[in-house]
PDB file of C-alpha atoms and ligand atoms in Angstrom:
ATOM      1  CA  MET A   1      -0.332  -0.176 -14.734  1.00 58.00           C
ATOM      2  CA  ARG A   2       0.293  -1.295 -18.358  1.00 58.00           C
ATOM      3  CA  VAL A   3      -2.133   0.966 -20.186  1.00 51.00           C
ATOM      4  CA  ARG A   4      -1.195   4.400 -18.985  1.00 45.00           C
ATOM      5  CA  LEU A   5      -3.938   6.756 -20.011  1.00 41.00           C
ATOM      6  CA  PHE A   6      -2.434   9.932 -18.559  1.00 38.00           C
ATOM      7  CA  THR A   7      -5.831  11.447 -18.086  1.00 36.00           C
ATOM      8  CA  SER A   8      -5.519  14.970 -16.831  1.00 37.00           C
ATOM      9  CA  LEU A   9      -5.806  15.702 -13.142  1.00 35.00           C
ATOM     10  CA  LEU A  10      -8.812  17.883 -13.872  1.00 34.00           C
ATOM     11  CA  HIS A  11     -10.569  15.032 -15.637  1.00 38.00           C
ATOM     12  CA  SER A  12      -9.873  12.636 -12.764  1.00 37.00           C
ATOM     13  CA  THR A  13     -11.189  15.145 -10.272  1.00 35.00           C
ATOM     14  CA  VAL A  14     -14.398  15.626 -12.233  1.00 34.00           C
ATOM     15  CA  ILE A  15     -14.972  11.868 -12.320  1.00 36.00           C
ATOM     16  CA  LEU A  16     -14.386  11.542  -8.602  1.00 37.00           C
ATOM     17  CA  CYS A  17     -16.720  14.421  -7.781  1.00 34.00           C
ATOM     18  CA  ALA A  18     -19.369  12.870  -9.979  1.00 34.00           C
ATOM     19  CA  ILE A  19     -19.223   9.525  -8.229  1.00 33.00           C
ATOM     20  CA  THR A  20     -18.966  10.961  -4.747  1.00 33.00           C
ATOM     21  CA  ALA A  21     -22.704  11.509  -4.846  1.00 32.00           C
ATOM     22  CA  CYS A  22     -23.298   7.769  -4.787  1.00 31.00           C
ATOM     23  CA  GLU A  23     -21.326   6.919  -1.665  1.00 31.00           C
ATOM     24  CA  ARG A  24     -22.288   3.664  -0.081  1.00 31.00           C
ATOM     25  CA  SER A  25     -24.651   3.712   2.852  1.00 32.00           C
ATOM     26  CA  PRO A  26     -23.172   4.034   6.323  1.00 32.00           C
ATOM     27  CA  ARG A  27     -22.547   0.765   8.083  1.00 33.00           C
ATOM     28  CA  GLU A  28     -22.272  -0.214  11.682  1.00 31.00           C
ATOM     29  CA  ALA A  29     -19.004   0.658  13.305  1.00 33.00           C
ATOM     30  CA  THR A  30     -16.977  -2.335  14.321  1.00 34.00           C
ATOM     31  CA  ALA A  31     -15.631  -2.591  17.825  1.00 33.00           C
ATOM     32  CA  PRO A  32     -12.128  -1.236  18.272  1.00 35.00           C
ATOM     33  CA  ALA A  33      -9.545  -3.884  18.961  1.00 36.00           C
ATOM     34  CA  ALA A  34      -6.811  -3.205  21.466  1.00 34.00           C
ATOM     35  CA  ARG A  35      -3.801  -4.542  19.661  1.00 38.00           C
ATOM     36  CA  GLY A  36      -0.916  -2.658  21.198  1.00 37.00           C
ATOM     37  CA  ILE A  37       1.198  -0.929  18.621  1.00 38.00           C
ATOM     38  CA  LEU A  38      -1.312  -1.537  15.861  1.00 42.00           C
ATOM     39  CA  ALA A  39      -4.189   0.052  17.684  1.00 39.00           C
ATOM     40  CA  ALA A  40      -2.426   3.393  17.307  1.00 41.00           C
ATOM     41  CA  LYS A  41      -3.228   3.382  13.600  1.00 45.00           C
ATOM     42  CA  ALA A  42      -6.904   3.952  14.185  1.00 47.00           C
ATOM     43  CA  ALA A  43      -6.200   7.076  16.193  1.00 55.00           C
ATOM     44  CA  GLU A  44      -4.167   8.722  13.435  1.00 64.00           C
ATOM     45  CA  PRO A  45      -5.748  11.757  11.798  1.00 77.00           C
ATOM     46  CA  GLN A  46      -7.566  11.013   8.570  1.00 88.00           C
ATOM     47  CA  ASP A  47      -7.597  12.965   5.333  1.00 91.00           C
ATOM     48  CA  PRO A  48     -11.332  13.716   4.860  1.00 93.00           C
ATOM     49  CA  VAL A  49     -10.994  14.476   1.146  1.00 94.00           C
ATOM     50  CA  LEU A  50      -9.176  11.209   0.525  1.00 96.00           C
ATOM     51  CA  LEU A  51     -11.806   9.413   2.589  1.00 95.00           C
ATOM     52  CA  GLN A  52     -14.470  10.805   0.274  1.00 96.00           C
ATOM     53  CA  LYS A  53     -12.539   9.643  -2.801  1.00 97.00           C
ATOM     54  CA  VAL A  54     -12.095   6.161  -1.339  1.00 97.00           C
ATOM     55  CA  ASN A  55     -15.768   5.857  -0.434  1.00 96.00           C
ATOM     56  CA  ALA A  56     -16.610   6.709  -4.041  1.00 97.00           C
ATOM     57  CA  ILE A  57     -14.126   4.133  -5.354  1.00 98.00           C
ATOM     58  CA  ASN A  58     -15.538   1.515  -2.988  1.00 97.00           C
ATOM     59  CA  ALA A  59     -19.010   2.196  -4.363  1.00 96.00           C
ATOM     60  CA  ARG A  60     -17.664   1.536  -7.849  1.00 96.00           C
ATOM     61  CA  LEU A  61     -15.923  -1.644  -6.647  1.00 96.00           C
ATOM     62  CA  ALA A  62     -19.218  -2.815  -5.136  1.00 95.00           C
ATOM     63  CA  THR A  63     -20.987  -2.464  -8.484  1.00 94.00           C
ATOM     64  CA  ARG A  64     -18.297  -4.664 -10.058  1.00 92.00           C
ATOM     65  CA  GLY A  65     -19.304  -7.470  -7.671  1.00 92.00           C
ATOM     66  CA  LEU A  66     -15.735  -8.325  -6.723  1.00 93.00           C
ATOM     67  CA  LYS A  67     -16.496  -8.173  -2.985  1.00 97.00           C
ATOM     68  CA  ILE A  68     -13.384  -6.169  -2.211  1.00 98.00           C
ATOM     69  CA  ALA A  69     -13.041  -2.659  -0.829  1.00 98.00           C
ATOM     70  CA  ILE A  70     -10.242  -0.261  -0.023  1.00 98.00           C
ATOM     71  CA  GLU A  71      -9.552  -0.364   3.710  1.00 97.00           C
ATOM     72  CA  GLY A  72      -6.440   1.736   4.207  1.00 96.00           C
ATOM     73  CA  ILE A  73      -3.895   4.006   2.550  1.00 97.00           C
ATOM     74  CA  ASP A  74      -0.583   5.093   4.113  1.00 97.00           C
ATOM     75  CA  PHE A  75       1.662   7.795   2.682  1.00 97.00           C
ATOM     76  CA  PHE A  76       5.448   7.854   3.068  1.00 98.00           C
ATOM     77  CA  THR A  77       6.694  11.399   2.565  1.00 96.00           C
ATOM     78  CA  ILE A  78       9.581  13.815   2.482  1.00 93.00           C
ATOM     79  CA  GLY A  79       9.228  16.969   4.547  1.00 87.00           C
ATOM     80  CA  ASN A  80       5.961  16.905   6.427  1.00 89.00           C
ATOM     81  CA  GLY A  81       3.905  13.830   7.222  1.00 91.00           C
ATOM     82  CA  ARG A  82       0.575  13.334   5.487  1.00 93.00           C
ATOM     83  CA  PRO A  83      -2.424  11.603   7.015  1.00 92.00           C
ATOM     84  CA  GLY A  84      -3.763   8.542   5.255  1.00 93.00           C
ATOM     85  CA  ILE A  85      -7.064   6.812   5.859  1.00 94.00           C
ATOM     86  CA  ARG A  86      -8.596   3.786   7.550  1.00 94.00           C
ATOM     87  CA  ILE A  87     -12.227   2.931   6.834  1.00 95.00           C
ATOM     88  CA  HIS A  88     -12.788   0.831   9.955  1.00 93.00           C
ATOM     89  CA  GLN A  89     -11.454   0.889  13.496  1.00 83.00           C
ATOM     90  CA  GLN A  90     -10.285  -2.685  13.245  1.00 91.00           C
ATOM     91  CA  PRO A  91      -6.981  -3.987  11.880  1.00 94.00           C
ATOM     92  CA  PHE A  92      -6.737  -6.400   8.971  1.00 96.00           C
ATOM     93  CA  ARG A  93      -4.767  -9.574   8.378  1.00 97.00           C
ATOM     94  CA  TRP A  94      -3.982 -11.925   5.531  1.00 97.00           C
ATOM     95  CA  VAL A  95      -6.025 -15.126   5.928  1.00 97.00           C
ATOM     96  CA  PRO A  96      -4.035 -18.363   5.532  1.00 97.00           C
ATOM     97  CA  ASN A  97      -5.232 -20.507   2.618  1.00 97.00           C
ATOM     98  CA  ASP A  98      -7.883 -17.950   1.617  1.00 98.00           C
ATOM     99  CA  PRO A  99      -9.429 -19.248  -1.640  1.00 98.00           C
ATOM    100  CA  ARG A 100     -10.928 -15.843  -2.448  1.00 98.00           C
ATOM    101  CA  ARG A 101      -7.513 -14.371  -3.172  1.00 97.00           C
ATOM    102  CA  LEU A 102      -6.147 -17.657  -4.584  1.00 97.00           C
ATOM    103  CA  ALA A 103      -3.775 -17.839  -1.630  1.00 97.00           C
ATOM    104  CA  ASP A 104      -0.649 -19.949  -1.986  1.00 97.00           C
ATOM    105  CA  GLY A 105      -1.325 -21.853   1.231  1.00 96.00           C
ATOM    106  CA  THR A 106       0.406 -20.033   4.059  1.00 96.00           C
ATOM    107  CA  ASN A 107       2.861 -18.328   1.741  1.00 97.00           C
ATOM    108  CA  ILE A 108       2.626 -14.610   1.032  1.00 98.00           C
ATOM    109  CA  THR A 109       3.254 -13.810  -2.630  1.00 98.00           C
ATOM    110  CA  TYR A 110       4.472 -10.666  -4.399  1.00 98.00           C
ATOM    111  CA  ILE A 111       5.180  -9.395  -7.893  1.00 98.00           C
ATOM    112  CA  VAL A 112       7.348  -6.477  -8.975  1.00 98.00           C
ATOM    113  CA  ASP A 113       5.505  -4.908 -11.907  1.00 97.00           C
ATOM    114  CA  GLN A 114       7.998  -4.517 -14.724  1.00 93.00           C
ATOM    115  CA  SER A 115       6.045  -1.904 -16.667  1.00 91.00           C
ATOM    116  CA  GLY A 116       6.961   1.000 -14.385  1.00 92.00           C
ATOM    117  CA  GLY A 117      10.303  -0.070 -13.005  1.00 95.00           C
ATOM    118  CA  GLY A 118      12.610   2.560 -14.467  1.00 95.00           C
ATOM    119  CA  THR A 119      12.896   6.055 -12.990  1.00 95.00           C
ATOM    120  CA  ALA A 120      13.273   9.522 -14.460  1.00 92.00           C
ATOM    121  CA  SER A 121      16.506   9.711 -12.451  1.00 91.00           C
ATOM    122  CA  GLY A 122      17.968   6.962 -14.629  1.00 93.00           C
ATOM    123  CA  LEU A 123      17.527   3.783 -12.611  1.00 96.00           C
ATOM    124  CA  THR A 124      16.682   0.715 -14.659  1.00 97.00           C
ATOM    125  CA  ALA A 125      13.816  -1.631 -13.889  1.00 97.00           C
ATOM    126  CA  ALA A 126      16.395  -4.259 -12.946  1.00 97.00           C
ATOM    127  CA  GLN A 127      17.946  -1.928 -10.361  1.00 98.00           C
ATOM    128  CA  THR A 128      14.653  -1.006  -8.711  1.00 98.00           C
ATOM    129  CA  GLU A 129      13.467  -4.623  -8.785  1.00 98.00           C
ATOM    130  CA  ALA A 130      16.632  -5.735  -7.001  1.00 98.00           C
ATOM    131  CA  ALA A 131      16.017  -3.089  -4.341  1.00 98.00           C
ATOM    132  CA  VAL A 132      12.415  -4.244  -3.817  1.00 98.00           C
ATOM    133  CA  ASP A 133      13.554  -7.872  -3.667  1.00 98.00           C
ATOM    134  CA  ALA A 134      16.173  -6.966  -1.056  1.00 98.00           C
ATOM    135  CA  ALA A 135      13.524  -5.225   1.034  1.00 98.00           C
ATOM    136  CA  LEU A 136      11.217  -8.237   0.983  1.00 98.00           C
ATOM    137  CA  ALA A 137      14.119 -10.561   1.739  1.00 98.00           C
ATOM    138  CA  THR A 138      14.850  -8.437   4.805  1.00 98.00           C
ATOM    139  CA  TRP A 139      11.310  -8.827   6.108  1.00 98.00           C
ATOM    140  CA  ALA A 140      11.304 -12.524   5.188  1.00 97.00           C
ATOM    141  CA  SER A 141      14.329 -13.043   7.412  1.00 96.00           C
ATOM    142  CA  ASP A 142      12.701 -11.249  10.354  1.00 96.00           C
ATOM    143  CA  ALA A 143      12.429 -13.632  13.307  1.00 95.00           C
ATOM    144  CA  ALA A 144       8.660 -13.095  13.494  1.00 95.00           C
ATOM    145  CA  LEU A 145       8.210 -14.446   9.955  1.00 94.00           C
ATOM    146  CA  LYS A 146      10.246 -17.597  10.373  1.00 88.00           C
ATOM    147  CA  LYS A 147       7.179 -19.759   9.691  1.00 89.00           C
ATOM    148  CA  VAL A 148       6.028 -17.637   6.767  1.00 94.00           C
ATOM    149  CA  HIS A 149       7.517 -17.878   3.299  1.00 96.00           C
ATOM    150  CA  ILE A 150       7.440 -14.808   1.102  1.00 98.00           C
ATOM    151  CA  ILE A 151       7.354 -16.034  -2.480  1.00 98.00           C
ATOM    152  CA  LYS A 152       8.143 -13.946  -5.528  1.00 98.00           C
ATOM    153  CA  ARG A 153       6.085 -14.497  -8.648  1.00 98.00           C
ATOM    154  CA  ALA A 154       7.146 -13.520 -12.142  1.00 97.00           C
ATOM    155  CA  ASP A 155       5.416 -10.533 -13.699  1.00 97.00           C
ATOM    156  CA  PRO A 156       2.882 -12.169 -16.054  1.00 97.00           C
ATOM    157  CA  GLY A 157       3.135  -9.235 -18.451  1.00 96.00           C
ATOM    158  CA  THR A 158      -0.539  -8.397 -18.131  1.00 97.00           C
ATOM    159  CA  ASP A 159      -2.192  -5.620 -16.111  1.00 97.00           C
ATOM    160  CA  ILE A 160      -1.951  -6.628 -12.442  1.00 98.00           C
ATOM    161  CA  THR A 161      -2.942  -3.389 -10.668  1.00 98.00           C
ATOM    162  CA  ILE A 162      -6.341  -1.855  -9.992  1.00 98.00           C
ATOM    163  CA  PHE A 163      -6.066   1.293  -7.832  1.00 98.00           C
ATOM    164  CA  ASP A 164      -4.394   3.308 -10.616  1.00 98.00           C
ATOM    165  CA  SER A 165      -7.439   2.741 -12.840  1.00 98.00           C
ATOM    166  CA  PHE A 166      -9.663   4.904 -10.629  1.00 98.00           C
ATOM    167  CA  PHE A 167      -7.476   7.936 -11.326  1.00 97.00           C
ATOM    168  CA  GLY A 168      -6.973   7.398 -15.057  1.00 97.00           C
ATOM    169  CA  PHE A 169      -3.388   6.130 -14.769  1.00 97.00           C
ATOM    170  CA  GLY A 170      -3.930   2.539 -15.885  1.00 97.00           C
ATOM    171  CA  GLY A 171      -6.484  -0.124 -16.586  1.00 97.00           C
ATOM    172  CA  PHE A 172      -8.350  -2.304 -14.093  1.00 97.00           C
ATOM    173  CA  GLY A 173      -6.110  -5.354 -13.966  1.00 97.00           C
ATOM    174  CA  ASP A 174      -6.151  -8.738 -12.253  1.00 97.00           C
ATOM    175  CA  PRO A 175      -6.500  -8.079  -8.492  1.00 97.00           C
ATOM    176  CA  PHE A 176      -5.253 -11.530  -7.507  1.00 98.00           C
ATOM    177  CA  ALA A 177      -2.068 -12.078  -9.515  1.00 98.00           C
ATOM    178  CA  ALA A 178      -0.252 -11.967  -6.159  1.00 98.00           C
ATOM    179  CA  ASP A 179      -0.969 -10.842  -2.612  1.00 98.00           C
ATOM    180  CA  ILE A 180       1.367  -7.847  -2.914  1.00 98.00           C
ATOM    181  CA  VAL A 181       2.111  -5.930  -6.103  1.00 98.00           C
ATOM    182  CA  ASP A 182       4.923  -3.404  -6.122  1.00 98.00           C
ATOM    183  CA  ALA A 183       3.392  -1.404  -8.957  1.00 98.00           C
ATOM    184  CA  GLY A 184       6.422   0.685  -9.895  1.00 98.00           C
ATOM    185  CA  PHE A 185       7.070   4.376 -10.507  1.00 97.00           C
ATOM    186  CA  PHE A 186       4.193   6.622 -11.553  1.00 97.00           C
ATOM    187  CA  PRO A 187       4.096  10.309 -12.582  1.00 95.00           C
ATOM    188  CA  ARG A 188       3.657  12.925  -9.872  1.00 93.00           C
ATOM    189  CA  ALA A 189       0.229  13.852 -11.240  1.00 95.00           C
ATOM    190  CA  PHE A 190      -1.024  10.514  -9.923  1.00 97.00           C
ATOM    191  CA  PHE A 191       0.108  11.471  -6.425  1.00 97.00           C
ATOM    192  CA  ASP A 192      -1.528  14.886  -6.711  1.00 96.00           C
ATOM    193  CA  ALA A 193      -4.728  13.135  -7.767  1.00 97.00           C
ATOM    194  CA  VAL A 194      -4.651  10.657  -4.887  1.00 97.00           C
ATOM    195  CA  GLY A 195      -3.184  12.786  -2.101  1.00 96.00           C
ATOM    196  CA  GLY A 196      -4.525  16.189  -3.075  1.00 95.00           C
ATOM    197  CA  PRO A 197      -2.580  19.461  -3.283  1.00 92.00           C
ATOM    198  CA  GLY A 198       1.115  18.943  -2.607  1.00 92.00           C
ATOM    199  CA  GLY A 199       0.814  15.183  -2.958  1.00 95.00           C
ATOM    200  CA  GLY A 200       3.000  15.036  -6.029  1.00 94.00           C
ATOM    201  CA  ARG A 201       5.688  17.001  -4.264  1.00 93.00           C
ATOM    202  CA  GLY A 202       5.734  15.350  -0.853  1.00 94.00           C
ATOM    203  CA  ILE A 203       4.622  11.748  -1.318  1.00 96.00           C
ATOM    204  CA  LEU A 204       7.460   9.312  -2.067  1.00 97.00           C
ATOM    205  CA  ALA A 205       5.237   6.251  -2.169  1.00 98.00           C
ATOM    206  CA  PHE A 206       2.046   4.843  -0.739  1.00 98.00           C
ATOM    207  CA  SER A 207       0.621   1.476   0.186  1.00 98.00           C
ATOM    208  CA  ILE A 208      -3.025   0.624  -0.326  1.00 98.00           C
ATOM    209  CA  THR A 209      -4.759  -2.351   1.247  1.00 98.00           C
ATOM    210  CA  PHE A 210      -8.049  -3.855   0.082  1.00 98.00           C
ATOM    211  CA  ILE A 211     -10.200  -6.152   2.234  1.00 98.00           C
ATOM    212  CA  PHE A 212     -12.900  -8.662   1.370  1.00 98.00           C
ATOM    213  CA  THR A 213     -16.574  -7.821   1.852  1.00 98.00           C
ATOM    214  CA  ASP A 214     -19.783  -9.835   1.944  1.00 96.00           C
ATOM    215  CA  ASP A 215     -22.823  -9.427  -0.317  1.00 92.00           C
ATOM    216  CA  ASN A 216     -23.877  -6.361   1.664  1.00 91.00           C
ATOM    217  CA  GLY A 217     -20.509  -4.655   1.447  1.00 92.00           C
ATOM    218  CA  ASN A 218     -19.581  -5.371   5.045  1.00 96.00           C
ATOM    219  CA  PRO A 219     -16.085  -6.621   5.915  1.00 97.00           C
ATOM    220  CA  THR A 220     -15.663 -10.344   6.449  1.00 98.00           C
ATOM    221  CA  ASP A 221     -13.722 -12.330   9.048  1.00 97.00           C
ATOM    222  CA  ILE A 222     -13.929 -15.867   7.699  1.00 97.00           C
ATOM    223  CA  ASN A 223     -11.357 -17.351  10.057  1.00 95.00           C
ATOM    224  CA  GLY A 224     -12.736 -15.720  13.197  1.00 94.00           C
ATOM    225  CA  ASP A 225      -9.482 -14.066  14.249  1.00 93.00           C
ATOM    226  CA  ASN A 226     -11.179 -10.716  14.925  1.00 94.00           C
ATOM    227  CA  TYR A 227      -9.330  -9.101  12.058  1.00 96.00           C
ATOM    228  CA  LEU A 228     -10.719  -7.933   8.759  1.00 98.00           C
ATOM    229  CA  ASP A 229      -9.596 -10.161   5.878  1.00 98.00           C
ATOM    230  CA  THR A 230      -6.947  -8.648   3.619  1.00 98.00           C
ATOM    231  CA  ALA A 231      -7.612  -9.168  -0.083  1.00 98.00           C
ATOM    232  CA  LEU A 232      -4.643  -7.508  -1.756  1.00 98.00           C
ATOM    233  CA  ASN A 233      -2.031  -4.797  -1.320  1.00 98.00           C
ATOM    234  CA  GLU A 234      -0.522  -2.445  -3.905  1.00 98.00           C
ATOM    235  CA  VAL A 235       2.494  -0.151  -3.563  1.00 98.00           C
ATOM    236  CA  TYR A 236       2.979   2.893  -5.814  1.00 98.00           C
ATOM    237  CA  TYR A 237       6.189   4.939  -6.074  1.00 98.00           C
ATOM    238  CA  ASN A 238       6.310   8.614  -7.135  1.00 97.00           C
ATOM    239  CA  ASP A 239       8.774   8.924 -10.000  1.00 95.00           C
ATOM    240  CA  THR A 240       9.065  12.713  -9.846  1.00 93.00           C
ATOM    241  CA  PHE A 241       8.430  13.782  -6.258  1.00 93.00           C
ATOM    242  CA  GLY A 242       9.657  17.143  -5.042  1.00 88.00           C
ATOM    243  CA  ASP A 243       9.742  20.523  -6.713  1.00 80.00           C
ATOM    244  CA  PRO A 244      11.766  20.409  -9.964  1.00 75.00           C
ATOM    245  CA  SER A 245      13.249  23.843  -9.279  1.00 76.00           C
ATOM    246  CA  ASN A 246      13.804  23.337  -5.578  1.00 73.00           C
ATOM    247  CA  ASP A 247      13.788  20.198  -3.479  1.00 68.00           C
ATOM    248  CA  ARG A 248      13.938  17.707  -6.321  1.00 69.00           C
ATOM    249  CA  VAL A 249      17.312  19.097  -7.334  1.00 66.00           C
ATOM    250  CA  GLY A 250      19.881  16.632  -6.041  1.00 65.00           C
ATOM    251  CA  ASN A 251      17.048  14.645  -4.564  1.00 69.00           C
ATOM    252  CA  PRO A 252      16.288  11.866  -7.035  1.00 89.00           C
ATOM    253  CA  TRP A 253      15.702   8.169  -6.608  1.00 96.00           C
ATOM    254  CA  GLY A 254      18.956   6.242  -6.252  1.00 96.00           C
ATOM    255  CA  ILE A 255      20.487   3.024  -4.983  1.00 98.00           C
ATOM    256  CA  ASN A 256      22.189   3.321  -1.591  1.00 97.00           C
ATOM    257  CA  VAL A 257      22.265   7.110  -1.906  1.00 95.00           C
ATOM    258  CA  VAL A 258      22.466   9.313   1.181  1.00 92.00           C
ATOM    259  CA  LEU A 259      20.297  12.376   1.768  1.00 89.00           C
ATOM    260  CA  PRO A 260      19.275  14.461  -0.065  1.00 86.00           C
ATOM    261  CA  GLY A 261      18.996  11.445  -2.395  1.00 91.00           C
ATOM    262  CA  VAL A 262      16.223   8.934  -1.717  1.00 95.00           C
ATOM    263  CA  ASP A 263      17.104   5.259  -1.550  1.00 97.00           C
ATOM    264  CA  VAL A 264      14.734   2.846  -3.278  1.00 98.00           C
ATOM    265  CA  GLN A 265      15.396  -0.088  -0.943  1.00 98.00           C
ATOM    266  CA  THR A 266      14.652   2.015   2.140  1.00 98.00           C
ATOM    267  CA  VAL A 267      11.315   3.140   0.724  1.00 98.00           C
ATOM    268  CA  ALA A 268      10.522  -0.397  -0.454  1.00 98.00           C
ATOM    269  CA  LEU A 269      11.286  -1.760   3.024  1.00 98.00           C
ATOM    270  CA  HIS A 270       8.879   0.775   4.541  1.00 98.00           C
ATOM    271  CA  GLU A 271       6.151   0.213   1.953  1.00 98.00           C
ATOM    272  CA  ASN A 272       6.311  -3.561   2.066  1.00 98.00           C
ATOM    273  CA  GLY A 273       6.196  -3.284   5.854  1.00 98.00           C
ATOM    274  CA  HIS A 274       2.686  -1.926   5.246  1.00 98.00           C
ATOM    275  CA  SER A 275       2.077  -4.785   2.800  1.00 98.00           C
ATOM    276  CA  LEU A 276       2.916  -7.078   5.708  1.00 98.00           C
ATOM    277  CA  GLU A 277       0.412  -5.105   7.794  1.00 96.00           C
ATOM    278  CA  LEU A 278       2.560  -2.847   9.917  1.00 96.00           C
ATOM    279  CA  GLY A 279       1.238   0.647  10.558  1.00 95.00           C
ATOM    280  CA  HIS A 280       3.183   3.853  11.085  1.00 95.00           C
ATOM    281  CA  PHE A 281       4.778   4.628  14.408  1.00 92.00           C
ATOM    282  CA  GLY A 282       7.176   7.165  15.867  1.00 93.00           C
ATOM    283  CA  PRO A 283       9.365   9.010  15.746  1.00 95.00           C
ATOM    284  CA  PRO A 284      10.339   8.483  18.461  1.00 96.00           C
ATOM    285  CA  PRO A 285      11.452   5.804  18.280  1.00 96.00           C
ATOM    286  CA  VAL A 286      13.385   5.847  15.029  1.00 97.00           C
ATOM    287  CA  ALA A 287      12.007   3.053  12.861  1.00 98.00           C
ATOM    288  CA  VAL A 288      11.653   1.831   9.311  1.00 98.00           C
ATOM    289  CA  MET A 289       7.947   2.504   9.827  1.00 98.00           C
ATOM    290  CA  ASN A 290       8.321   6.202  10.711  1.00 97.00           C
ATOM    291  CA  PRO A 291       5.990   8.059   8.332  1.00 97.00           C
ATOM    292  CA  VAL A 292       8.619  10.516   7.019  1.00 97.00           C
ATOM    293  CA  TYR A 293      11.763   9.508   5.122  1.00 96.00           C
ATOM    294  CA  GLY A 294      14.877   9.786   7.278  1.00 95.00           C
ATOM    295  CA  GLY A 295      17.754   8.432   5.192  1.00 96.00           C
ATOM    296  CA  ILE A 296      18.960   4.919   4.430  1.00 98.00           C
ATOM    297  CA  ARG A 297      17.342   2.254   6.646  1.00 98.00           C
ATOM    298  CA  HIS A 298      17.883  -1.272   5.411  1.00 98.00           C
ATOM    299  CA  VAL A 299      17.544  -3.070   8.735  1.00 98.00           C
ATOM    300  CA  PRO A 300      14.441  -3.107  10.956  1.00 98.00           C
ATOM    301  CA  PHE A 301      14.682  -1.316  14.312  1.00 98.00           C
ATOM    302  CA  PRO A 302      13.453  -2.933  17.552  1.00 97.00           C
ATOM    303  CA  SER A 303      10.054  -1.274  17.253  1.00 97.00           C
ATOM    304  CA  ASP A 304       9.687  -2.602  13.697  1.00 98.00           C
ATOM    305  CA  ASP A 305      10.526  -6.094  14.922  1.00 97.00           C
ATOM    306  CA  ALA A 306       7.994  -5.715  17.729  1.00 97.00           C
ATOM    307  CA  GLY A 307       5.347  -4.724  15.206  1.00 97.00           C
ATOM    308  CA  MET A 308       6.165  -7.702  13.007  1.00 97.00           C
ATOM    309  CA  ASN A 309       5.980  -9.979  16.020  1.00 97.00           C
ATOM    310  CA  ALA A 310       2.539  -8.607  16.919  1.00 95.00           C
ATOM    311  CA  VAL A 311       1.248  -9.336  13.407  1.00 96.00           C
ATOM    312  CA  TRP A 312       3.096 -12.512  12.493  1.00 96.00           C
ATOM    313  CA  GLY A 313       4.286 -14.080  15.740  1.00 93.00           C
ATOM    314  CA  SER A 314       1.434 -16.601  15.907  1.00 91.00           C
ATOM    315  CA  TRP A 315       0.331 -16.529  12.264  1.00 93.00           C
ATOM    316  CA  PRO A 316      -1.093 -18.652  10.567  1.00 90.00           C
ATOM    317  CA  ASN A 317      -2.928 -19.538  13.796  1.00 79.00           C
ATOM    318  CA  PRO A 318      -5.402 -16.888  15.055  1.00 65.00           C
TER     319      PRO A 318
HETATM  320 ZN1   ZN B 401       4.092   4.398   5.381  1.00 50.34          ZN
END
């Protein structure tokens, strides 16, 4: 985030409406892939307003010539669930050794952005970083990822996020500082701007995945594995979710706190599950990847492990 502009929600909305008019041209639908648990993602309801915003952002990304586009957003909420979006009916995967994202061989890299690490509830950046690290260590030790190393990179101290820039909450940073950037805690107005009415209240965090595109804006599959090629993933946390006079009372971010508190590591485990390309499922069954917060969950459930196995069991081989 770095340069927080704190542009008003109204201003952001005006910009988005203005650019909606130049949505990219429709493209051919890609064939749906039957991929068990992951195929369910495509059938989830979509938020049409968010879809419109993302199409407008993708048009702006195309004019930058970076050959990346937003592919999916997933919201993790308190209270009611909230539909995210998928642009295509085909899942995405990290590509081993992909030079376009400066891949570290077959390692998956992440950075915890230090500029937004503290919370309004009083957690320090060191506390939230430790919780994120613990979450990624949990996934790294999952049996399905035994051949994959998840490597932490130091925060370079520069702007390393891009999605926030489209809503006036930061600059357009380096998209390829790491595969995954845990971007830190942002004001609720950002979540209202992204998720629409009620977003600031109900969204705890969201994960956003970008894919690579060709010169014509179409998704690529350079390794022929029948998956779209993931370019980068960012995770944003809502510093001041809930209603200040109602459900935020007694409901702040904490470390190992039980309900009605919200535990950072649990949310980080869920969000970085998306970063590692799991979708939502259940409940039932109860899982880390349920779309609504359900208390402390620091250990993957069998369905989470099954999802990880589906994504990573044979990776890096197609
Ligand atoms: Zn989620």
